[in-house]
Coordinates of C-alpha atoms in Angstrom, one line a residue:
M1 CA 34.4 -30.5 12.5
G2 CA 34.5 -28.7 16.1
D3 CA 36.5 -25.8 13.6
I4 CA 32.6 -24.7 12.6
D5 CA 31.8 -21.2 14.1
K6 CA 28.7 -19.6 15.0
S7 CA 28.7 -17.3 12.4
D8 CA 28.5 -19.5 9.5
Y9 CA 25.6 -22.1 11.2
K10 CA 23.8 -18.5 11.3
E11 CA 24.4 -17.7 7.6
F12 CA 23.7 -21.2 6.9
N13 CA 20.4 -21.3 9.1
D14 CA 19.4 -18.5 7.2
F15 CA 19.4 -19.1 3.8
I16 CA 17.8 -22.4 4.4
H17 CA 15.0 -20.2 6.1
A18 CA 14.4 -18.0 3.4
I19 CA 14.5 -21.7 0.9
D20 CA 11.7 -22.3 3.2
T21 CA 10.0 -19.3 2.8
E22 CA 10.0 -19.3 -0.8
I23 CA 8.5 -23.1 -1.1
E24 CA 5.9 -21.8 1.2
Q25 CA 4.8 -19.2 -0.4
A26 CA 5.0 -21.0 -4.2
Q27 CA 2.9 -23.7 -2.3
I28 CA 0.2 -21.3 -1.1
K29 CA -0.4 -20.0 -4.5
L30 CA 0.1 -23.2 -6.2
V31 CA -3.1 -24.1 -3.7
C32 CA -4.8 -20.6 -5.0
A33 CA -4.5 -21.5 -8.5
A34 CA -5.4 -24.5 -8.1
N35 CA -8.5 -23.6 -6.3
V36 CA -9.9 -20.9 -8.7
Q37 CA -9.1 -23.3 -11.6
M38 CA -11.4 -26.2 -9.5
F39 CA -14.4 -23.7 -9.2
L40 CA -14.0 -21.8 -12.6
T41 CA -14.6 -25.6 -13.9
S42 CA -17.4 -25.9 -11.6
P43 CA -21.5 -26.1 -12.6
L44 CA -21.6 -23.2 -9.9
G45 CA -18.2 -21.6 -10.9
H46 CA -19.0 -21.0 -15.0
P47 CA -19.3 -17.1 -15.1
K48 CA -22.0 -17.7 -17.6
R49 CA -23.6 -20.0 -15.3
I50 CA -23.5 -18.0 -12.3
S51 CA -25.2 -14.9 -13.9
K52 CA -27.7 -17.8 -15.4
N53 CA -28.2 -19.5 -11.7
I54 CA -29.0 -15.8 -10.2
R55 CA -31.2 -15.3 -12.4
Q56 CA -33.4 -18.8 -12.0
K57 CA -32.3 -18.2 -8.4
V58 CA -30.7 -22.1 -8.1
W59 CA -28.6 -21.0 -5.7
R60 CA -28.7 -22.9 -2.3

């Protein structure tokens, strides 16, 4: 185990960092998509209801 040089360790560390970054970006995209979906399915978030509420001045 002592014959592993530092360059192999750095390559592996860079690889793990790249995977971590990809997972983080996927999580952000998932959360954003879920937020949009929740907004569009909420009573005030549906586009038709938004225009209706603006006309009725129901916004609080």
